[in-house]
Tab-separated table of C-alpha atoms and ligand atoms in Angstrom:
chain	number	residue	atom	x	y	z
A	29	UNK	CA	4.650	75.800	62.797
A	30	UNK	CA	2.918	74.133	59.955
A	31	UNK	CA	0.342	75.362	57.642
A	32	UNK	CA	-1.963	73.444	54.828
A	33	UNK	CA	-0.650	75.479	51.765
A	34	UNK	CA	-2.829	73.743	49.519
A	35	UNK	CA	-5.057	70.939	49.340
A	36	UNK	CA	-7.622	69.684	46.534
A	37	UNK	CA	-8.924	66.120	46.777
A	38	UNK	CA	-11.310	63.796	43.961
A	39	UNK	CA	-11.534	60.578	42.242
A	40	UNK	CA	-9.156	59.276	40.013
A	41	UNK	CA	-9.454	56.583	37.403
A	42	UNK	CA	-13.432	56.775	36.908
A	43	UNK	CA	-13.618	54.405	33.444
A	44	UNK	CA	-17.222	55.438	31.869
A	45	UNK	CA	-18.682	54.028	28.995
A	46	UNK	CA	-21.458	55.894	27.009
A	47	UNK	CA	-23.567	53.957	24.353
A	48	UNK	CA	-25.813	56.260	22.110
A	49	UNK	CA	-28.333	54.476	20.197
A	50	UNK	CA	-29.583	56.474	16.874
A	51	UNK	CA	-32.696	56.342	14.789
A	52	UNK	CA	-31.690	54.302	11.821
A	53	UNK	CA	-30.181	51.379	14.221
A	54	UNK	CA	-26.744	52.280	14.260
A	55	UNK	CA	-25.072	52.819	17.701
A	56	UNK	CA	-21.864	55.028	19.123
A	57	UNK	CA	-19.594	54.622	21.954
A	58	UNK	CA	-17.511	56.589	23.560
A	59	UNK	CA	-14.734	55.462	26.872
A	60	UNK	CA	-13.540	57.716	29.185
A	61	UNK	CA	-11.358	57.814	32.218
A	62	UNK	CA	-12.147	60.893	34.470
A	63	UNK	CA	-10.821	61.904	37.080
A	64	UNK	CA	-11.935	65.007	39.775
A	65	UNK	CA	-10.667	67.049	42.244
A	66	UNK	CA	-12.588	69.914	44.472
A	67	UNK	CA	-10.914	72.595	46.454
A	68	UNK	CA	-12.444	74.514	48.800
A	69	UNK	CA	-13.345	75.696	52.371
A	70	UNK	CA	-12.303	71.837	53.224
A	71	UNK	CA	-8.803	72.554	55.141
A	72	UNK	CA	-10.944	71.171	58.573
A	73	UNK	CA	-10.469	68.047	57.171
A	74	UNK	CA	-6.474	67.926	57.130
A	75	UNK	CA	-6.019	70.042	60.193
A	76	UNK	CA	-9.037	68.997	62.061
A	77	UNK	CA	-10.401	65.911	61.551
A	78	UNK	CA	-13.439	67.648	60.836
A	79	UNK	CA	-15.360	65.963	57.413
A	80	UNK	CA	-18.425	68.227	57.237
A	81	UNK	CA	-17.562	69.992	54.118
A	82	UNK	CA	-16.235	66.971	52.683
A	83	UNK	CA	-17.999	65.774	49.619
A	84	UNK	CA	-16.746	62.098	49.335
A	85	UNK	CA	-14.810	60.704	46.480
A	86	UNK	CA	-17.748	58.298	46.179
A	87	UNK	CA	-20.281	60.745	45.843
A	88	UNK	CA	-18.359	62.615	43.024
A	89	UNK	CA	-17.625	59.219	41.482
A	90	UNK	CA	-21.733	58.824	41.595
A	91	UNK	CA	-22.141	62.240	40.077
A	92	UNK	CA	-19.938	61.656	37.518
A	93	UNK	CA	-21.933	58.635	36.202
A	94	UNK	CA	-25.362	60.181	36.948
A	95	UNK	CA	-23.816	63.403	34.995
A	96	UNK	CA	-23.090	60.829	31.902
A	97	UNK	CA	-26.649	59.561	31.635
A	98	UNK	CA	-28.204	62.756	32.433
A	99	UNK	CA	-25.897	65.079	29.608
A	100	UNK	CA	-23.973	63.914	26.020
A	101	UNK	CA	-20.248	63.243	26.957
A	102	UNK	CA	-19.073	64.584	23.796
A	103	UNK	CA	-17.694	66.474	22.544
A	104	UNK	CA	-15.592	65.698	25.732
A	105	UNK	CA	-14.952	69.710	26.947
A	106	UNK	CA	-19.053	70.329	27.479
A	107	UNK	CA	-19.078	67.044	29.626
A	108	UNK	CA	-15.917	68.084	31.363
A	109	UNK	CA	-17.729	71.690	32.332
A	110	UNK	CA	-21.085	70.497	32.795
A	111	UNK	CA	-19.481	68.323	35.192
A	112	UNK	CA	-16.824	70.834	36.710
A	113	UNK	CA	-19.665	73.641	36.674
A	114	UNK	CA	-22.142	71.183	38.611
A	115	UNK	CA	-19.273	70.540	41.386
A	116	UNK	CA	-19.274	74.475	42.274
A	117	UNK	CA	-22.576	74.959	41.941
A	118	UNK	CA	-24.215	72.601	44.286
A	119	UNK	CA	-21.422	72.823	46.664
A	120	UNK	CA	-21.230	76.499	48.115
A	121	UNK	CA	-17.983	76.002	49.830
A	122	UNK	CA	-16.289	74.317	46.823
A	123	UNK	CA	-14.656	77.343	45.401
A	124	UNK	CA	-12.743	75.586	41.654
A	125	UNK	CA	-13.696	71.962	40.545
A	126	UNK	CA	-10.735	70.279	38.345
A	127	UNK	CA	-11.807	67.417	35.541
A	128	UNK	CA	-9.259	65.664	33.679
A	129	UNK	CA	-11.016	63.111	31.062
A	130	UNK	CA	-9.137	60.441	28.803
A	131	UNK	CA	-11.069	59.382	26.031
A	132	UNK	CA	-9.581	56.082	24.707
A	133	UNK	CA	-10.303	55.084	20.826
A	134	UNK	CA	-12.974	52.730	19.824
A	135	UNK	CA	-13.470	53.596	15.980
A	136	UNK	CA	-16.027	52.241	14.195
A	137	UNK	CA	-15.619	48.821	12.393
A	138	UNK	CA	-15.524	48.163	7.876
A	139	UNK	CA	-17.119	44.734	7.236
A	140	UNK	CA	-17.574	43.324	3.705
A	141	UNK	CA	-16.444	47.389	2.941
A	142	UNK	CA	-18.741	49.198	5.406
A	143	UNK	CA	-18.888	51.175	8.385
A	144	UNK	CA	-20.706	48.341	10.851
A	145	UNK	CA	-23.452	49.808	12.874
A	146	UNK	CA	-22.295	48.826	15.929
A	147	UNK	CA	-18.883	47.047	16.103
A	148	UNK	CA	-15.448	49.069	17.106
A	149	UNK	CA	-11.858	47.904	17.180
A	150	UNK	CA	-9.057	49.961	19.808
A	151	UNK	CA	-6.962	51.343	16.993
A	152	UNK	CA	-3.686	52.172	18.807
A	153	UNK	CA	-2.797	53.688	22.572
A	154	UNK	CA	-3.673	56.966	21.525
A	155	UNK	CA	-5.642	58.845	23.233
A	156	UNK	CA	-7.602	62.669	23.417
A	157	UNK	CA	-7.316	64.322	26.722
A	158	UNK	CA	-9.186	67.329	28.241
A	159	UNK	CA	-8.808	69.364	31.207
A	160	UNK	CA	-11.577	71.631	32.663
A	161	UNK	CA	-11.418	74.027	35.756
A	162	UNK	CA	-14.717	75.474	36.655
A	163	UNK	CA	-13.927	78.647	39.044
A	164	UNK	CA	-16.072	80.181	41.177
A	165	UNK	CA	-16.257	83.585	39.578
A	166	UNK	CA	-13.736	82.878	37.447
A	167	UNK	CA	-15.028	80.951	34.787
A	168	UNK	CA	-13.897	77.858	32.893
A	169	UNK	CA	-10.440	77.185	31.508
A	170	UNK	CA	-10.020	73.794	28.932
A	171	UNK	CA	-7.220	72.318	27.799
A	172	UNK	CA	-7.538	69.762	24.842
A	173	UNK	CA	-4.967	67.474	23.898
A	174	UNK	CA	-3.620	64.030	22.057
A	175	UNK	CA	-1.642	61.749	23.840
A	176	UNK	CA	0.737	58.343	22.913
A	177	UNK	CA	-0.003	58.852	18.926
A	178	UNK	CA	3.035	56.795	17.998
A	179	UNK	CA	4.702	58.337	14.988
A	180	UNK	CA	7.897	56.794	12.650
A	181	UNK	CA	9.366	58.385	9.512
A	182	UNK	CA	12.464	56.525	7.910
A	183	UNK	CA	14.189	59.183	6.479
A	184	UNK	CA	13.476	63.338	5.805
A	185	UNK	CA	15.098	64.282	8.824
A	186	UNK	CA	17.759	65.735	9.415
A	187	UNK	CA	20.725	66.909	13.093
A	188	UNK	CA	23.302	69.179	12.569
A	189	UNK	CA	24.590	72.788	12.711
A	190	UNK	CA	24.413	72.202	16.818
A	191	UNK	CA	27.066	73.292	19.808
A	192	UNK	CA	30.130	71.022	19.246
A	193	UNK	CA	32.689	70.819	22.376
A	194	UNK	CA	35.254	68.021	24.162
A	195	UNK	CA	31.700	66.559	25.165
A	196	UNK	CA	30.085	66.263	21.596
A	197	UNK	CA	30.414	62.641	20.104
A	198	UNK	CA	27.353	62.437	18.180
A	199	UNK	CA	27.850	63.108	14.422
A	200	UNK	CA	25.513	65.668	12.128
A	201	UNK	CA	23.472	63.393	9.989
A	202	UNK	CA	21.235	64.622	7.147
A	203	UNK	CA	19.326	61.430	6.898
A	204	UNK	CA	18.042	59.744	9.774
A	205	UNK	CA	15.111	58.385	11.647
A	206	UNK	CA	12.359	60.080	13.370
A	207	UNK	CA	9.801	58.424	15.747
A	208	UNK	CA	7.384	59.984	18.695
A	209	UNK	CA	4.871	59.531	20.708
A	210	UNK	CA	3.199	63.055	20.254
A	211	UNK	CA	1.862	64.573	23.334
A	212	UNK	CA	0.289	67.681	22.387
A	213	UNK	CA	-2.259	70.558	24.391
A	214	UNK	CA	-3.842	73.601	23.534
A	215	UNK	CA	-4.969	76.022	25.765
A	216	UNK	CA	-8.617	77.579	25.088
A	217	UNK	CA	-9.592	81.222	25.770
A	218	UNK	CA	-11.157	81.536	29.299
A	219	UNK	CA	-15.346	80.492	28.728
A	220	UNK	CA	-17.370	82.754	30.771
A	221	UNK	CA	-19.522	79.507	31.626
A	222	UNK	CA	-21.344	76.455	30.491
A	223	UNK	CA	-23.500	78.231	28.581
A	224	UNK	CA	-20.471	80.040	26.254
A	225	UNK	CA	-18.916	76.335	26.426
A	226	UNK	CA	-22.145	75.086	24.875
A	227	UNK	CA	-22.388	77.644	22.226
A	228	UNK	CA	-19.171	76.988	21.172
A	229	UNK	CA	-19.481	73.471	21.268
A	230	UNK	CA	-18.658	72.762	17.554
A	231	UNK	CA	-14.790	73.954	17.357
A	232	UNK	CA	-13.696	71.460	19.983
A	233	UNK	CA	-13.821	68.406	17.766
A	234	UNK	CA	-13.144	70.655	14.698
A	235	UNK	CA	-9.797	71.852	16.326
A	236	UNK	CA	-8.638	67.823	17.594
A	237	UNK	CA	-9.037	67.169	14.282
A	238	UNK	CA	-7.055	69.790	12.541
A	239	UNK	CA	-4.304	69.467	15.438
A	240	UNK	CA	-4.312	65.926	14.931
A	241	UNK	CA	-4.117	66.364	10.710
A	242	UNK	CA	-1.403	68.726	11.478
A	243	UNK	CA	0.846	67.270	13.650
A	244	UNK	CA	0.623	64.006	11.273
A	245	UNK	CA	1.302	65.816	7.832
A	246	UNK	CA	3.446	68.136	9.267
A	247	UNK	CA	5.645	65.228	10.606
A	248	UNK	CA	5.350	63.384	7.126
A	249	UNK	CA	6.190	66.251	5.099
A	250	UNK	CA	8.607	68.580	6.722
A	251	UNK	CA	12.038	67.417	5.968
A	252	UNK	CA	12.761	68.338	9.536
A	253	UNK	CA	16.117	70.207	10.723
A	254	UNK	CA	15.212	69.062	14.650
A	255	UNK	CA	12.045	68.099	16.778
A	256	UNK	CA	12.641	71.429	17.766
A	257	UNK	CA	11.772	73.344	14.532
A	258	UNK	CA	8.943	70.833	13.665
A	259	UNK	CA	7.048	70.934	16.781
A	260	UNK	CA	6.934	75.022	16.419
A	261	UNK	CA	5.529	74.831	12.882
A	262	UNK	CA	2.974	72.491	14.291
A	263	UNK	CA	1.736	74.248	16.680
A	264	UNK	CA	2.160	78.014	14.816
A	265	UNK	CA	-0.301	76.074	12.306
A	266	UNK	CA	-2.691	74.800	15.390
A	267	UNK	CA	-2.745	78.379	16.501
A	268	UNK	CA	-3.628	79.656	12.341
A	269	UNK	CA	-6.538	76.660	12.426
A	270	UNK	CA	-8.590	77.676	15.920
A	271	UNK	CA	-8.850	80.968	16.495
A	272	UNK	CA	-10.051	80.863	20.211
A	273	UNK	CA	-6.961	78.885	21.353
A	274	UNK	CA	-4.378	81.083	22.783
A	275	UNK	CA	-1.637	78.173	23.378
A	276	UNK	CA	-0.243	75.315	21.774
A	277	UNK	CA	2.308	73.068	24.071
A	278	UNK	CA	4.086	70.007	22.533
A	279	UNK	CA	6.260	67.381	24.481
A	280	UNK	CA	8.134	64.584	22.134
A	281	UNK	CA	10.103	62.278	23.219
A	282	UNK	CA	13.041	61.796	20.514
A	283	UNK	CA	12.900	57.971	20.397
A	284	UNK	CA	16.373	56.873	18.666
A	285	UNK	CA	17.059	53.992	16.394
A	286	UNK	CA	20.333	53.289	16.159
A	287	UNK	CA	22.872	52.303	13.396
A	288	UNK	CA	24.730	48.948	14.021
A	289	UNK	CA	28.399	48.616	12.228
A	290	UNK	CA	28.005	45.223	11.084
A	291	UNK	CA	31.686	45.512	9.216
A	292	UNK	CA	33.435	42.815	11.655
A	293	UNK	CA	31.089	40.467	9.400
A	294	UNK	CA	32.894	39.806	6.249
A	295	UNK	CA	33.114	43.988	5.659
A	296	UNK	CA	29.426	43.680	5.658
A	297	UNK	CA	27.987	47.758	4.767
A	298	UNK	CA	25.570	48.915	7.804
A	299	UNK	CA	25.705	52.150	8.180
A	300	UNK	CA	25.508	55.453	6.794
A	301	UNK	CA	23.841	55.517	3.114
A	302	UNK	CA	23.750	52.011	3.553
A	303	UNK	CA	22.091	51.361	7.119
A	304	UNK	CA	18.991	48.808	6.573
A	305	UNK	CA	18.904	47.049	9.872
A	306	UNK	CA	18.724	49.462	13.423
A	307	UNK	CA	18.865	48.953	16.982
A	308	UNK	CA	15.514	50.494	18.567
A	309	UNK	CA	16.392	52.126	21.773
A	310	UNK	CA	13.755	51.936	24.591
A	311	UNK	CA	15.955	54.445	26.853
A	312	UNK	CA	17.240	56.766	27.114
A	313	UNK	CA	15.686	59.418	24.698
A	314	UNK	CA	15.472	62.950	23.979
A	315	UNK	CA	12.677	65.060	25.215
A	316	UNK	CA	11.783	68.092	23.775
A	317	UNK	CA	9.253	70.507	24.736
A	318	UNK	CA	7.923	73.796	23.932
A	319	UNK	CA	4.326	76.827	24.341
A	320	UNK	CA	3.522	78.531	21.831
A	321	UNK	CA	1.678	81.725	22.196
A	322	UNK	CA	-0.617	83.547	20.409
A	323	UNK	CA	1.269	87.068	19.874
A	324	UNK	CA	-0.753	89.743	21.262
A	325	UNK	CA	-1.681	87.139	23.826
A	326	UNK	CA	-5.743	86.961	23.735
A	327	UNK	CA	-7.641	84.845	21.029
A	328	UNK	CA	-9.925	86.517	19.179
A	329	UNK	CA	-13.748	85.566	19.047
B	18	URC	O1	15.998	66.932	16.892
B	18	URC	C1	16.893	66.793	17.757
B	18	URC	N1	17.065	67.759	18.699
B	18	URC	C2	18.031	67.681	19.659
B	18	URC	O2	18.154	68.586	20.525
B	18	URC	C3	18.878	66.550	19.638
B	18	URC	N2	19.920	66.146	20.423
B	18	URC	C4	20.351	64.950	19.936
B	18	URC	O3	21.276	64.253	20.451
B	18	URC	N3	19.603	64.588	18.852
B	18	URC	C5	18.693	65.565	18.651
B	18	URC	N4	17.699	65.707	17.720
């Protein structure tokens, strides 16, 4: 026999965009791309064609607009409860409400050397990302995160010292290239509810900045022995800079650039201490991944 193990169900790809007009004339803007899912008493649905305690993607695409005019969507963790919390609450059978939001870049325009008051440019593929669960009795878990920040250094990095075998070709290098697209989450403490959410408000931008600040100067500094060791020092220094996050995770891609022996070309110099021109590889590349955990486990208030 078969049984529904699990089942959630929402609306994906929900693109928002939020003007906010201030007192001295100036406006903001912020994009988003949301997605939802509900879970539930709603097996009927799968297993009997029965749609009663289905709330319709439509409707929760509807909500999610009328939650946007009706609440500020930043910083984007309060929208993504408010909206998560409003799914469990008006729906008794929906028992955990899921929001993932993207929030793409639009920053702020310099003309004639000043911030314009209401003119943005889409500086790079980067992007913030947030996850909220609201739980019925259980609360409300976030996850922040960056994703697609494209980073390149051209040397201060370094390979070597790893397991060599019949299988090893690659040579130790103590020079090379380094290039990512950082993908990076932290995990808050569990929030009680909106309310705690709301009171807390202020660390979530504070903390994507410092993560952000981080993960760049830590990349540009670091004279790094592998993606490896640099991705635990960034996040170790995440968890140092916001005390109620109990997790850091980091996934980066190792994107090579290869050397190109150029010597069949009049003895032409290529590679080595005297590599100028590289191959950029699209595929395949390294991925490496890692959590970091607070020791002791809970963040501290
Ligand atoms: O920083 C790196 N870590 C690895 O595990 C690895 N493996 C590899 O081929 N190059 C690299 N670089």
């Amino acid at each position: 026999m078969a049984t529904l193990s699990h089942a959630r169900y929402g609306k994906d790809n929900v693109r928002l965009l939020k003007t906010q007009k201030h007192a001295d004339g100036t406006q903001s803007v912020t994009e988003m791309t949301v997605c939802t899912l509900l879970e539930g008493d709603i097996a009927a649905s799968w297993t009997h064609s029965d749609n009663a305690n289905i709330v319709a993607t439509d409707t929760q695409k509807q909500t999610t607009y009328i939650m946007a005019k009706l609440h500020p969507v930043n910083p984007p963790e309060l929208f993504a409860s408010i909206l998560g919390n409003h799914f469990i609450q008006q729906y008794s059978h929906i028992t955990a409400a899921t929001v993932n939001i993207i929030v793409h870049r639009w920053t702020r325009m310099e003309v004639e050397g000043k911030p314009h008051p209401h003119s943005f440019l889409r500086d790079g593929a980067e992007t913030r990302t947030i996850e909220a669960v609201a739980q019925r009795n259980g609360g409300i878990s976030i996850r922040s995160g960056i994703n697609d920040l494209l980073v390149f250094k051209s040397t201060g990095s370094q390979f070597w010292g790893f397991h060599r075998d019949e299988f090893t070709r690659l040579p130790e290098t103590w020079d090379r290239i380094l290039s990512t697209a950082v993908k990076a989450n932290w995990n808050w403490k569990t929030f009680a509810d909106v309310e705690e959410v709301r009171r807390e408000q202020n660390r979530f931008d504070v903390a994507w900045t410092d993560a952000r600040k981080i993960t760049l100067e830590t990349f540009a500094k670091e004279n790094s022995p592998s993606v490896q060791n640099t991705m635990y020092i960034m996040s170790e220094e995440i968890l140092k800079a916001a005390p109620l996050v109990e997790s850091v995770e980091y996934s980066l891609p190792n994107k090579h650039y290869f050397e190109i022996d150029l010597s069949w070309y009049k003895g032409m110099k290529n590679t080595g201490a005297d590599a100028e021109v590289y191959a950029p590889q699209s595929d395949p590349n390294g991925l490496i991944q890692c959590t970091v955990t607070r020791q002791g486990g809970k963040a501290k208030l």
